Tab-separated table of C-alpha atoms and ligand atoms in Angstrom:
chain	number	residue	atom	x	y	z
A	4	MET	CA	17.072	5.206	-8.336
A	5	LEU	CA	20.497	6.867	-8.169
A	6	PRO	CA	23.481	5.255	-6.430
A	7	VAL	CA	23.507	6.324	-2.767
A	8	ASP	CA	25.270	9.659	-2.327
A	9	GLU	CA	28.721	9.495	-0.651
A	10	LYS	CA	27.445	11.647	2.201
A	11	LEU	CA	24.746	9.074	2.998
A	12	LYS	CA	26.755	5.837	2.820
A	13	ASP	CA	27.870	5.885	6.476
A	14	PHE	CA	24.367	6.760	7.523
A	15	TYR	CA	22.963	3.743	5.671
A	16	GLN	CA	25.466	1.481	7.460
A	17	GLU	CA	24.214	2.982	10.714
A	18	ILE	CA	20.616	2.136	9.715
A	19	ILE	CA	21.636	-1.497	9.238
A	20	ARG	CA	23.506	-1.560	12.552
A	21	ARG	CA	20.656	0.009	14.538
A	22	ASN	CA	17.882	-2.037	12.913
A	23	GLN	CA	19.328	-5.514	12.756
A	24	GLY	CA	17.403	-8.344	11.143
A	25	GLU	CA	15.041	-5.960	9.309
A	26	PRO	CA	15.800	-6.491	5.592
A	27	GLU	CA	12.538	-5.022	4.268
A	28	PHE	CA	13.091	-1.842	6.277
A	29	HIS	CA	16.707	-1.559	5.025
A	30	GLN	CA	15.469	-2.003	1.443
A	31	ALA	CA	12.823	0.725	1.771
A	32	VAL	CA	15.305	3.177	3.346
A	33	LEU	CA	17.951	2.469	0.705
A	34	GLU	CA	15.439	3.096	-2.058
A	35	VAL	CA	14.678	6.572	-0.697
A	36	LEU	CA	18.315	7.427	0.119
A	37	GLY	CA	19.182	6.548	-3.479
A	38	SER	CA	17.146	9.552	-4.624
A	39	LEU	CA	18.278	12.120	-2.058
A	40	GLY	CA	21.813	13.061	-3.221
A	41	PRO	CA	20.623	15.965	-5.438
A	42	VAL	CA	18.270	17.176	-2.684
A	43	LEU	CA	21.119	17.525	-0.198
A	44	ALA	CA	23.187	19.377	-2.797
A	45	LYS	CA	20.348	21.866	-3.241
A	46	HIS	CA	19.253	22.075	0.423
A	47	PRO	CA	22.359	21.678	2.635
A	48	GLU	CA	20.390	23.043	5.613
A	49	LEU	CA	18.529	19.708	5.804
A	50	ARG	CA	21.815	18.063	6.810
A	51	GLU	CA	22.242	20.475	9.720
A	52	HIS	CA	18.756	19.716	11.001
A	53	LYS	CA	19.485	15.952	10.724
A	54	VAL	CA	16.164	15.576	8.935
A	55	ILE	CA	17.097	12.328	7.169
A	56	GLU	CA	18.264	10.775	10.437
A	57	ARG	CA	15.024	11.823	12.152
A	58	ILE	CA	12.791	10.697	9.291
A	59	CYS	CA	14.288	7.175	9.388
A	60	GLU	CA	13.546	6.757	13.107
A	61	PRO	CA	9.865	6.069	13.900
A	62	GLU	CA	8.339	8.452	16.435
A	63	ARG	CA	6.887	5.491	18.330
A	64	GLN	CA	6.727	1.682	17.972
A	65	VAL	CA	4.211	-0.409	19.882
A	66	MET	CA	4.351	-4.223	20.071
A	67	PHE	CA	1.850	-6.210	22.072
A	68	ARG	CA	0.475	-9.658	22.909
A	69	VAL	CA	-2.838	-10.676	21.335
A	70	PRO	CA	-4.323	-13.693	23.117
A	71	TRP	CA	-7.531	-15.203	21.691
A	72	GLN	CA	-9.487	-18.468	21.632
A	73	ASP	CA	-10.583	-20.447	18.587
A	74	ASP	CA	-14.015	-22.101	18.279
A	75	LYS	CA	-12.783	-25.210	20.102
A	76	GLY	CA	-11.576	-23.177	23.070
A	77	THR	CA	-7.877	-23.547	22.237
A	78	VAL	CA	-5.814	-20.517	23.252
A	79	TRP	CA	-3.582	-18.814	20.675
A	80	ILE	CA	-1.073	-16.000	21.091
A	81	ASN	CA	-0.284	-13.624	18.234
A	82	ARG	CA	1.777	-10.465	18.133
A	83	GLY	CA	0.345	-7.024	17.403
A	84	PHE	CA	2.223	-3.997	16.019
A	85	ARG	CA	1.622	-0.306	15.447
A	86	VAL	CA	4.498	1.820	14.214
A	87	GLN	CA	3.737	5.550	14.348
A	88	PHE	CA	6.350	6.776	11.943
A	89	ASN	CA	5.884	10.460	11.337
A	90	SER	CA	3.225	12.995	12.334
A	91	ALA	CA	4.743	16.186	10.891
A	92	LEU	CA	1.898	16.574	8.375
A	93	GLY	CA	-1.055	15.232	10.381
A	94	PRO	CA	-2.245	12.281	12.485
A	95	TYR	CA	-0.531	8.980	11.715
A	96	LYS	CA	-2.405	7.223	8.923
A	97	GLY	CA	-1.845	3.786	7.407
A	98	GLY	CA	-3.354	0.331	7.244
A	99	LEU	CA	-3.309	-2.784	9.401
A	100	ARG	CA	-1.985	-5.979	7.834
A	101	PHE	CA	-3.022	-9.418	9.143
A	102	HIS	CA	-0.759	-12.049	7.554
A	103	SER	CA	1.604	-14.739	8.835
A	104	SER	CA	4.594	-12.926	7.268
A	105	VAL	CA	4.090	-9.791	9.405
A	106	ASN	CA	6.990	-8.795	11.658
A	107	LEU	CA	8.544	-5.535	12.841
A	108	SER	CA	10.656	-5.180	9.692
A	109	VAL	CA	7.606	-5.449	7.414
A	110	ILE	CA	5.579	-2.960	9.466
A	111	LYS	CA	8.497	-0.494	9.623
A	112	PHE	CA	9.079	-0.610	5.858
A	113	LEU	CA	5.378	-0.035	5.269
A	114	GLY	CA	5.200	2.833	7.784
A	115	PHE	CA	8.294	4.479	6.288
A	116	GLU	CA	6.868	4.289	2.750
A	117	GLN	CA	3.510	5.499	3.993
A	118	THR	CA	5.038	8.738	5.291
A	119	PHE	CA	6.177	9.806	1.812
A	120	LYS	CA	3.085	8.438	0.088
A	121	ASN	CA	0.778	10.418	2.366
A	122	ALA	CA	2.846	13.551	1.758
A	123	LEU	CA	2.486	13.039	-1.997
A	124	THR	CA	-1.309	13.085	-1.751
A	125	GLY	CA	-1.117	16.712	-0.575
A	126	MET	CA	-3.470	15.861	2.306
A	127	PRO	CA	-2.886	16.537	6.033
A	128	ILE	CA	-1.919	13.006	7.095
A	129	GLY	CA	1.211	11.582	8.730
A	130	GLY	CA	2.527	8.037	8.251
A	131	GLY	CA	2.019	4.859	10.278
A	132	LYS	CA	1.317	1.153	9.819
A	133	GLY	CA	0.357	-1.807	11.959
A	134	GLY	CA	-0.859	-5.358	11.964
A	135	SER	CA	-0.341	-8.835	13.286
A	136	ASP	CA	1.099	-12.211	12.333
A	137	PHE	CA	-2.470	-13.557	12.562
A	138	ASP	CA	-3.890	-14.634	9.163
A	139	PRO	CA	-7.715	-14.561	8.932
A	140	LYS	CA	-7.604	-17.089	6.044
A	141	GLY	CA	-9.144	-20.394	7.160
A	142	HIS	CA	-10.701	-18.954	10.338
A	143	THR	CA	-14.431	-18.645	11.024
A	144	ASP	CA	-16.108	-15.252	11.367
A	145	ASN	CA	-16.358	-15.804	15.130
A	146	GLU	CA	-12.645	-16.537	15.422
A	147	VAL	CA	-11.778	-13.450	13.395
A	148	MET	CA	-14.098	-11.403	15.617
A	149	ARG	CA	-12.485	-12.672	18.825
A	150	PHE	CA	-9.032	-11.952	17.428
A	151	CYS	CA	-10.013	-8.407	16.337
A	152	GLN	CA	-11.577	-7.685	19.737
A	153	SER	CA	-8.430	-8.779	21.544
A	154	PHE	CA	-6.227	-6.802	19.124
A	155	MET	CA	-8.276	-3.620	19.654
A	156	THR	CA	-8.331	-4.080	23.424
A	157	GLU	CA	-4.672	-3.035	23.359
A	158	LEU	CA	-4.617	-0.844	20.233
A	159	TYR	CA	-7.440	1.514	21.284
A	160	ARG	CA	-5.227	3.461	23.719
A	161	HIS	CA	-2.814	4.415	20.924
A	162	ILE	CA	-5.281	5.617	18.262
A	163	GLY	CA	-7.902	8.349	17.777
A	164	GLU	CA	-9.193	10.637	15.046
A	165	TYR	CA	-6.570	13.326	15.873
A	166	LYS	CA	-3.876	10.837	16.828
A	167	ASP	CA	-3.650	7.789	14.594
A	168	VAL	CA	-6.187	6.488	12.079
A	169	PRO	CA	-5.691	2.871	10.903
A	170	ALA	CA	-7.340	1.318	7.814
A	171	GLY	CA	-7.214	-2.030	5.982
A	172	ASP	CA	-4.363	-3.752	4.137
A	173	ILE	CA	-3.615	-7.408	3.349
A	174	GLY	CA	-6.030	-9.590	5.334
A	175	VAL	CA	-7.992	-6.626	6.709
A	176	GLY	CA	-11.174	-5.767	4.810
A	177	ALA	CA	-14.637	-4.468	5.760
A	178	ARG	CA	-15.339	-7.482	8.016
A	179	GLU	CA	-12.219	-6.949	10.138
A	180	ILE	CA	-12.658	-3.139	10.224
A	181	GLY	CA	-16.229	-3.740	11.475
A	182	PHE	CA	-15.095	-5.938	14.375
A	183	LEU	CA	-12.275	-3.515	15.221
A	184	PHE	CA	-14.557	-0.470	15.142
A	185	GLY	CA	-17.200	-2.246	17.249
A	186	GLN	CA	-14.665	-3.016	19.973
A	187	TYR	CA	-13.210	0.515	19.885
A	188	LYS	CA	-16.702	1.963	20.307
A	189	ARG	CA	-17.458	-0.404	23.149
A	190	ILE	CA	-14.256	0.283	25.099
A	191	THR	CA	-14.244	4.064	24.658
A	192	ASN	CA	-18.019	4.605	24.685
A	193	ARG	CA	-17.537	7.011	21.752
A	194	TYR	CA	-18.951	6.805	18.223
A	195	GLU	CA	-15.753	8.202	16.788
A	196	SER	CA	-16.184	7.481	13.068
A	197	GLY	CA	-12.902	9.163	12.154
A	198	VAL	CA	-10.793	6.663	14.125
A	199	LEU	CA	-10.741	4.016	11.363
A	200	THR	CA	-11.268	4.185	7.610
A	201	GLY	CA	-12.545	1.533	5.227
A	202	LYS	CA	-15.756	1.303	7.262
A	203	GLY	CA	-19.001	-0.204	5.932
A	204	LEU	CA	-21.312	2.170	4.083
A	205	ASP	CA	-24.064	1.825	6.723
A	206	TRP	CA	-21.862	2.953	9.591
A	207	GLY	CA	-19.642	5.822	8.511
A	208	GLY	CA	-17.874	4.422	5.464
A	209	ALA	CA	-17.431	6.284	2.203
A	210	LEU	CA	-18.291	5.388	-1.362
A	211	VAL	CA	-15.245	4.610	-3.572
A	212	ARG	CA	-12.987	3.679	-0.603
A	213	LYS	CA	-13.217	-0.012	-1.523
A	214	GLU	CA	-12.324	0.709	-5.152
A	215	ALA	CA	-9.882	3.538	-4.443
A	216	THR	CA	-6.441	1.918	-4.496
A	217	GLY	CA	-7.113	-0.047	-7.679
A	218	TYR	CA	-8.920	2.777	-9.469
A	219	GLY	CA	-6.250	5.243	-8.349
A	220	LEU	CA	-3.497	2.980	-9.687
A	221	VAL	CA	-5.187	2.866	-13.072
A	222	PHE	CA	-5.693	6.659	-13.120
A	223	PHE	CA	-1.972	7.014	-12.389
A	224	MET	CA	-1.077	4.588	-15.176
A	225	GLN	CA	-3.393	6.485	-17.515
A	226	GLU	CA	-1.271	9.603	-16.890
A	227	MET	CA	1.937	7.621	-17.490
A	228	LEU	CA	0.485	6.417	-20.795
A	229	LYS	CA	-0.649	9.941	-21.750
A	230	ALA	CA	2.848	11.277	-21.043
A	231	ARG	CA	4.018	8.930	-23.839
A	232	GLY	CA	1.093	9.723	-26.128
A	233	GLN	CA	-0.717	6.440	-25.452
A	234	SER	CA	-3.857	5.067	-23.740
A	235	PHE	CA	-5.252	1.799	-22.301
A	236	GLU	CA	-7.275	1.144	-25.450
A	237	GLY	CA	-6.416	-2.322	-26.790
A	238	LYS	CA	-3.477	-2.917	-24.419
A	239	THR	CA	-3.014	-6.250	-22.649
A	240	CYS	CA	-2.431	-6.124	-18.891
A	241	VAL	CA	-1.274	-8.558	-16.234
A	242	VAL	CA	-2.412	-7.857	-12.657
A	243	SER	CA	-0.984	-9.970	-9.827
A	244	GLY	CA	-3.053	-10.866	-6.759
A	245	SER	CA	-6.844	-11.097	-6.606
A	246	GLY	CA	-7.530	-9.157	-3.424
A	247	ASN	CA	-8.957	-5.704	-2.900
A	248	VAL	CA	-6.367	-3.779	-4.917
A	249	SER	CA	-6.258	-6.264	-7.805
A	250	LEU	CA	-10.030	-6.603	-8.269
A	251	TYR	CA	-10.626	-2.887	-8.644
A	252	THR	CA	-7.530	-2.435	-10.758
A	253	ILE	CA	-8.954	-5.010	-13.166
A	254	GLU	CA	-12.354	-3.290	-13.091
A	255	LYS	CA	-11.000	0.141	-14.036
A	256	VAL	CA	-8.585	-1.200	-16.681
A	257	GLN	CA	-11.549	-2.923	-18.344
A	258	GLN	CA	-13.650	0.256	-18.166
A	259	LEU	CA	-10.857	2.160	-19.926
A	260	GLY	CA	-10.573	-0.321	-22.777
A	261	GLY	CA	-7.633	-2.457	-21.632
A	262	LYS	CA	-7.685	-6.276	-21.532
A	263	VAL	CA	-6.563	-8.037	-18.333
A	264	ILE	CA	-5.398	-11.517	-19.282
A	265	ALA	CA	-3.957	-12.838	-15.991
A	266	CYS	CA	-4.308	-12.514	-12.209
A	267	SER	CA	-3.229	-14.676	-9.264
A	268	ASP	CA	-3.193	-15.552	-5.592
A	269	SER	CA	-0.441	-17.109	-3.500
A	270	GLY	CA	-1.257	-20.552	-4.984
A	271	GLY	CA	-0.817	-19.752	-8.681
A	272	TYR	CA	-2.177	-17.685	-11.567
A	273	ILE	CA	-4.915	-17.859	-14.186
A	274	TYR	CA	-4.394	-16.950	-17.829
A	275	ASP	CA	-7.420	-16.142	-19.968
A	276	GLU	CA	-6.470	-14.861	-23.407
A	277	ASN	CA	-9.980	-13.514	-24.055
A	278	GLY	CA	-9.789	-11.377	-20.937
A	279	ILE	CA	-10.567	-12.203	-17.307
A	280	ASP	CA	-14.255	-12.460	-16.353
A	281	LEU	CA	-14.165	-10.103	-13.373
A	282	GLU	CA	-17.604	-11.013	-12.009
A	283	CYS	CA	-16.489	-14.629	-11.771
A	284	VAL	CA	-13.301	-13.651	-9.882
A	285	LYS	CA	-15.319	-11.416	-7.523
A	286	GLN	CA	-17.708	-14.295	-6.770
A	287	ILE	CA	-14.777	-16.537	-5.874
A	288	LYS	CA	-12.751	-13.984	-3.922
A	289	GLU	CA	-15.177	-11.468	-2.422
A	290	VAL	CA	-18.229	-13.654	-1.874
A	291	ARG	CA	-16.858	-17.161	-1.235
A	292	ARG	CA	-13.320	-16.227	-0.011
A	293	GLY	CA	-12.114	-19.068	-2.269
A	294	ARG	CA	-8.977	-19.788	-4.336
A	295	ILE	CA	-8.211	-18.455	-7.807
A	296	SER	CA	-7.769	-22.037	-9.061
A	297	GLU	CA	-11.595	-22.349	-8.893
A	298	TYR	CA	-11.881	-19.919	-11.842
A	299	SER	CA	-10.806	-22.506	-14.391
A	300	LYS	CA	-13.670	-24.822	-13.316
A	301	SER	CA	-16.321	-22.421	-14.621
A	302	GLN	CA	-14.173	-20.957	-17.440
A	303	PRO	CA	-12.857	-23.974	-19.381
A	304	ARG	CA	-10.877	-21.876	-21.902
A	305	CYS	CA	-8.721	-20.510	-19.089
A	306	LYS	CA	-5.432	-22.031	-17.927
A	307	TYR	CA	-4.544	-22.310	-14.237
A	308	ILE	CA	-0.816	-22.494	-13.537
A	309	ALA	CA	0.051	-23.619	-10.011
A	310	GLY	CA	3.205	-21.914	-8.735
A	311	GLY	CA	5.089	-20.405	-11.687
A	312	SER	CA	5.583	-16.708	-12.304
A	313	ILE	CA	2.692	-14.586	-13.594
A	314	TRP	CA	5.339	-12.239	-15.026
A	315	ASP	CA	6.118	-14.794	-17.744
A	316	VAL	CA	2.789	-13.893	-19.401
A	317	PRO	CA	3.519	-11.454	-22.288
A	318	CYS	CA	1.735	-8.099	-21.839
A	319	ASP	CA	1.979	-4.381	-22.593
A	320	ILE	CA	1.326	-3.273	-19.012
A	321	ALA	CA	2.227	-5.012	-15.722
A	322	LEU	CA	0.484	-4.055	-12.477
A	323	PRO	CA	1.863	-5.919	-9.425
A	324	CYS	CA	-0.876	-5.786	-6.761
A	325	ALA	CA	-0.107	-8.654	-4.334
A	326	THR	CA	2.792	-8.139	-1.913
A	327	GLN	CA	6.379	-6.975	-1.376
A	328	ASN	CA	9.224	-8.363	-3.502
A	329	GLU	CA	6.886	-10.384	-5.744
A	330	LEU	CA	8.614	-9.166	-8.923
A	331	ASN	CA	12.356	-9.846	-8.987
A	332	GLY	CA	15.173	-9.372	-11.504
A	333	ARG	CA	14.312	-12.555	-13.372
A	334	ASP	CA	10.662	-11.528	-13.647
A	335	ALA	CA	11.582	-8.024	-14.836
A	336	THR	CA	13.876	-9.507	-17.497
A	337	SER	CA	11.062	-11.773	-18.666
A	338	LEU	CA	8.585	-8.855	-18.874
A	339	VAL	CA	11.042	-6.675	-20.827
A	340	LYS	CA	11.903	-9.525	-23.188
A	341	ASN	CA	8.190	-10.059	-23.892
A	342	GLY	CA	7.646	-6.393	-24.800
A	343	CYS	CA	6.186	-4.891	-21.622
A	344	LYS	CA	6.613	-1.089	-21.711
A	345	PHE	CA	4.693	0.110	-18.626
A	346	VAL	CA	4.753	-1.009	-14.984
A	347	ALA	CA	3.027	0.578	-11.982
A	348	GLU	CA	2.931	-0.810	-8.450
A	349	GLY	CA	-0.432	-1.354	-6.747
A	350	ALA	CA	1.225	-3.264	-3.907
A	351	ASN	CA	3.824	-1.748	-1.602
A	352	MET	CA	7.423	-2.389	-2.768
A	353	PRO	CA	6.477	-5.379	-4.984
A	354	THR	CA	9.509	-4.887	-7.232
A	355	THR	CA	12.981	-5.753	-5.930
A	356	PRO	CA	15.777	-3.166	-6.425
A	357	GLU	CA	17.231	-5.400	-9.160
A	358	GLY	CA	13.851	-5.499	-10.930
A	359	THR	CA	13.513	-1.708	-10.788
A	360	LYS	CA	16.995	-1.258	-12.256
A	361	ILE	CA	16.191	-3.600	-15.142
A	362	PHE	CA	13.036	-1.616	-15.955
A	363	HIS	CA	14.880	1.706	-15.831
A	364	ASP	CA	17.757	0.415	-17.969
A	365	ALA	CA	15.293	-0.930	-20.561
A	366	GLY	CA	13.375	2.373	-20.765
A	367	VAL	CA	10.200	0.895	-19.261
A	368	ALA	CA	7.994	3.587	-17.672
A	369	PHE	CA	7.936	2.588	-13.997
A	370	GLY	CA	5.494	4.028	-11.401
A	371	PRO	CA	6.522	3.214	-7.797
A	372	GLY	CA	3.895	2.215	-5.217
A	373	LYS	CA	4.273	5.221	-3.002
A	374	ALA	CA	2.902	7.341	-5.858
A	375	ALA	CA	0.833	4.877	-7.888
A	376	ASN	CA	-1.123	3.267	-5.025
A	377	ALA	CA	-1.675	6.457	-3.008
A	378	GLY	CA	-5.326	6.617	-4.115
A	379	GLY	CA	-6.335	4.312	-1.249
A	380	VAL	CA	-5.024	6.478	1.530
A	381	ALA	CA	-6.137	9.637	-0.259
A	382	THR	CA	-9.708	8.331	-0.336
A	383	SER	CA	-9.362	7.356	3.323
A	384	ALA	CA	-8.597	11.021	3.974
A	385	LEU	CA	-11.761	11.873	2.020
A	386	GLU	CA	-13.643	9.421	4.283
A	387	MET	CA	-12.250	11.278	7.323
A	388	GLN	CA	-13.387	14.558	5.763
A	389	GLN	CA	-16.926	13.203	5.322
A	390	ASN	CA	-16.944	11.830	8.892
A	391	ALA	CA	-15.826	15.190	10.307
A	392	SER	CA	-18.581	17.059	8.479
A	393	ARG	CA	-21.245	14.331	9.017
A	394	ASP	CA	-21.667	14.242	5.261
A	395	ALA	CA	-21.786	11.535	2.552
A	396	TRP	CA	-20.670	12.291	-0.970
A	397	THR	CA	-21.875	10.590	-4.168
A	398	PHE	CA	-19.860	7.947	-5.977
A	399	GLU	CA	-19.317	10.192	-9.010
A	400	TYR	CA	-18.127	13.172	-6.964
A	401	THR	CA	-15.744	11.067	-4.862
A	402	GLU	CA	-14.349	9.232	-7.877
A	403	GLN	CA	-13.678	12.556	-9.580
A	404	ARG	CA	-11.837	13.793	-6.451
A	405	LEU	CA	-9.743	10.602	-6.538
A	406	ALA	CA	-8.990	11.028	-10.245
A	407	ASP	CA	-7.910	14.654	-9.681
A	408	ILE	CA	-5.659	13.623	-6.788
A	409	MET	CA	-3.946	10.951	-8.919
A	410	VAL	CA	-3.398	13.407	-11.773
A	411	GLY	CA	-1.859	15.785	-9.225
A	412	ILE	CA	0.455	13.095	-7.816
A	413	HIS	CA	1.583	12.110	-11.292
A	414	GLN	CA	2.308	15.726	-12.180
A	415	ARG	CA	4.274	16.287	-8.938
A	416	CYS	CA	6.421	13.192	-9.578
A	417	TYR	CA	6.927	13.995	-13.251
A	418	GLU	CA	7.932	17.618	-12.664
A	419	THR	CA	10.151	16.854	-9.664
A	420	ALA	CA	12.023	14.173	-11.629
A	421	GLU	CA	12.698	16.764	-14.339
A	422	GLU	CA	13.680	19.494	-11.879
A	423	PHE	CA	16.270	17.209	-10.265
A	424	GLY	CA	17.809	16.112	-13.554
A	425	THR	CA	16.256	12.652	-14.090
A	426	PRO	CA	13.311	13.180	-16.473
A	427	GLY	CA	10.847	10.288	-16.612
A	428	ASN	CA	12.207	8.710	-13.404
A	429	TYR	CA	9.085	8.442	-11.243
A	430	VAL	CA	11.027	6.773	-8.405
A	431	ASN	CA	13.163	9.869	-7.924
A	432	GLY	CA	10.189	12.153	-8.516
A	433	ALA	CA	8.109	10.438	-5.812
A	434	ASN	CA	10.919	10.088	-3.272
A	435	ILE	CA	12.158	13.655	-3.631
A	436	SER	CA	8.757	15.310	-3.741
A	437	GLY	CA	7.440	13.361	-0.709
A	438	PHE	CA	10.677	13.851	1.223
A	439	ILE	CA	10.847	17.616	0.700
A	440	LYS	CA	7.272	18.101	1.884
A	441	VAL	CA	7.827	16.139	5.121
A	442	ALA	CA	11.295	17.652	5.676
A	443	ARG	CA	10.033	21.229	5.417
A	444	ALA	CA	7.292	20.552	7.963
A	445	MET	CA	9.775	18.886	10.333
A	446	VAL	CA	12.140	21.860	10.186
A	447	ALA	CA	9.246	24.279	10.761
A	448	LEU	CA	8.031	22.354	13.818
A	449	GLY	CA	11.420	22.498	15.554
A	450	LEU	CA	13.458	19.684	17.060
A	451	ILE	CA	10.706	17.263	18.014
B	520	LIG	P1	-5.746	-8.486	0.061
B	520	LIG	O1	-5.509	-9.255	1.290
B	520	LIG	O2	-7.116	-8.038	-0.271
B	520	LIG	O3	-5.169	-9.269	-1.209
B	520	LIG	C1	-3.839	-9.664	-1.280
B	520	LIG	C2	-3.677	-10.526	-2.522
B	520	LIG	O4	-2.290	-10.781	-2.723
B	520	LIG	C3	-4.365	-11.877	-2.403
B	520	LIG	O5	-4.808	-12.272	-3.672
B	520	LIG	C4	-3.219	-12.760	-1.911
B	520	LIG	O6	-3.386	-14.141	-2.216
B	520	LIG	C5	-2.065	-12.196	-2.702
B	520	LIG	N1	-0.799	-12.505	-2.009
B	520	LIG	C6	-0.463	-12.219	-0.727
B	520	LIG	N2	0.770	-12.665	-0.450
B	520	LIG	C7	1.209	-13.247	-1.587
B	520	LIG	C8	2.397	-13.893	-1.946
B	520	LIG	N3	3.397	-14.049	-1.061
B	520	LIG	N4	2.508	-14.338	-3.222
B	520	LIG	C9	1.497	-14.172	-4.112
B	520	LIG	N5	0.346	-13.574	-3.816
B	520	LIG	C10	0.203	-13.129	-2.579
B	520	LIG	O7	-4.749	-7.211	0.172
B	520	LIG	P2	-4.818	-5.831	-0.609
B	520	LIG	O8	-5.323	-6.039	-1.985
B	520	LIG	O9	-5.468	-4.851	0.270
B	520	LIG	O10	-3.255	-5.429	-0.658
B	520	LIG	C11	-2.386	-5.851	-1.699
B	520	LIG	C12	-1.152	-4.959	-1.715
B	520	LIG	O11	-1.549	-3.596	-1.930
B	520	LIG	C13	-0.332	-4.943	-0.428
B	520	LIG	O12	1.034	-4.756	-0.745
B	520	LIG	C14	-0.843	-3.695	0.283
B	520	LIG	O13	0.096	-3.180	1.224
B	520	LIG	C15	-1.023	-2.770	-0.897
B	520	LIG	N6	-1.914	-1.644	-0.675
B	520	LIG	C16	-3.211	-1.850	-0.277
B	520	LIG	C17	-4.053	-0.773	-0.100
B	520	LIG	C18	-5.499	-0.950	0.214
B	520	LIG	O14	-6.224	0.056	0.174
B	520	LIG	N7	-5.983	-2.139	0.485
B	520	LIG	C19	-3.555	0.624	-0.229
B	520	LIG	C20	-2.191	0.709	-0.751
B	520	LIG	C21	-1.422	-0.391	-0.925
B	520	LIG	P3	-3.814	-15.166	-1.041
B	520	LIG	O15	-5.275	-14.937	-0.834
B	520	LIG	O16	-3.475	-16.496	-1.610
B	520	LIG	O17	-2.988	-14.816	0.171
């Protein structure tokens, strides 16, 4: 990231003033502004059209009450969000997050990032994000169903296959998407498959969607390695989290010859020097919805470290796949000191600005989330394509499409970074390439 251009400093202060108490949103905007100085020098007309100012203001923000009852009949009130950030390239597209940490700032940062990420995929999708401060963890299936039905009873009026197409994110997997889709269908009396992605395979879902973000991340990292004449073969990897993105990141790393020696959840991390037994982790996380600490019970050679930082484990490649700001300056210093040379973000904004700077200064190849984890949304767009044509593609064909898309994203970032004078800087490459695509469309569509 470059220091923010003089011409944008006042504007950034205005962002802080107009969006008070939203630190995650400020951080995401600052990260993009840090790359845009050279773009403005080359395209002064974008200043006249106030494209940056427009891009930083969501087109629409919806906040709503979600009342629901638990199994004992107790009434609970949560808050629902949908931020429709930018539809210059297509219908709003982005996941729903159900987690206690969700607030407007978190949803706005995610929606802002999503706009550029979706542009980078080259597919016709705008950017949006939503969710709730409800956390499905610890609730029964019936409670989760009642919550999802109440959530959709408000959300349905704001979404549609040509309007806004939500998907999963933290806390929202196939179970939640099923309950949400069922309620949408019931309220609207329409079997509108294209309104949500991440659906089950029996009712409009697509092969590879579940694996897509993790696999896509690894395909992106494979290109980063190739650009430096290397491969996954024999490299040790640390993958944080043990949710959807992490599990399929681990799977693809293993298929490509890498060794994943640690993964985590919010309670702590496991370290297995012989390599993580993925089937065991899947049993715990996907089947039993359990805790990662249970792994060490069936794998005695493994160490479970409660709390602590997973980034203290020495590795060649680090793949943060849990949540925002999970890898800070101290963690980055520890990774660099222990010889880590490659980092790519499966989660959204998992590295703090200080962490990113440390990686760049140390010459670590660093792939930002908006490029490296774009395989999920890209495969969602492939799901929409299959829904629209009433078709279902094979696993092999869809995986190849995903791999091609990730190679394309890597190439776009790599070449753009070079063109704008910062070779090897994927942060600038991703920000500039995504920004220019959205900006051009916004100018072409007039002042809307
Ligand atoms: P899941 O809910 O499936 O998994 C999240 C994982 O991260 C869990 O292991 C969770 O542990 C862990 N985690 C959450 N919060 C923390 C925390 N504060 N500290 C440590 N660990 C934590 O979510 P996903 O895998 O879908 O999403 C992970 C990240 O990837 C998010 O940033 C998301 O926005 C991003 N992403 C997801 C995409 C997708 O297709 N799903 C697409 C692109 C990006 P625990 O169970 O203990 O909470």
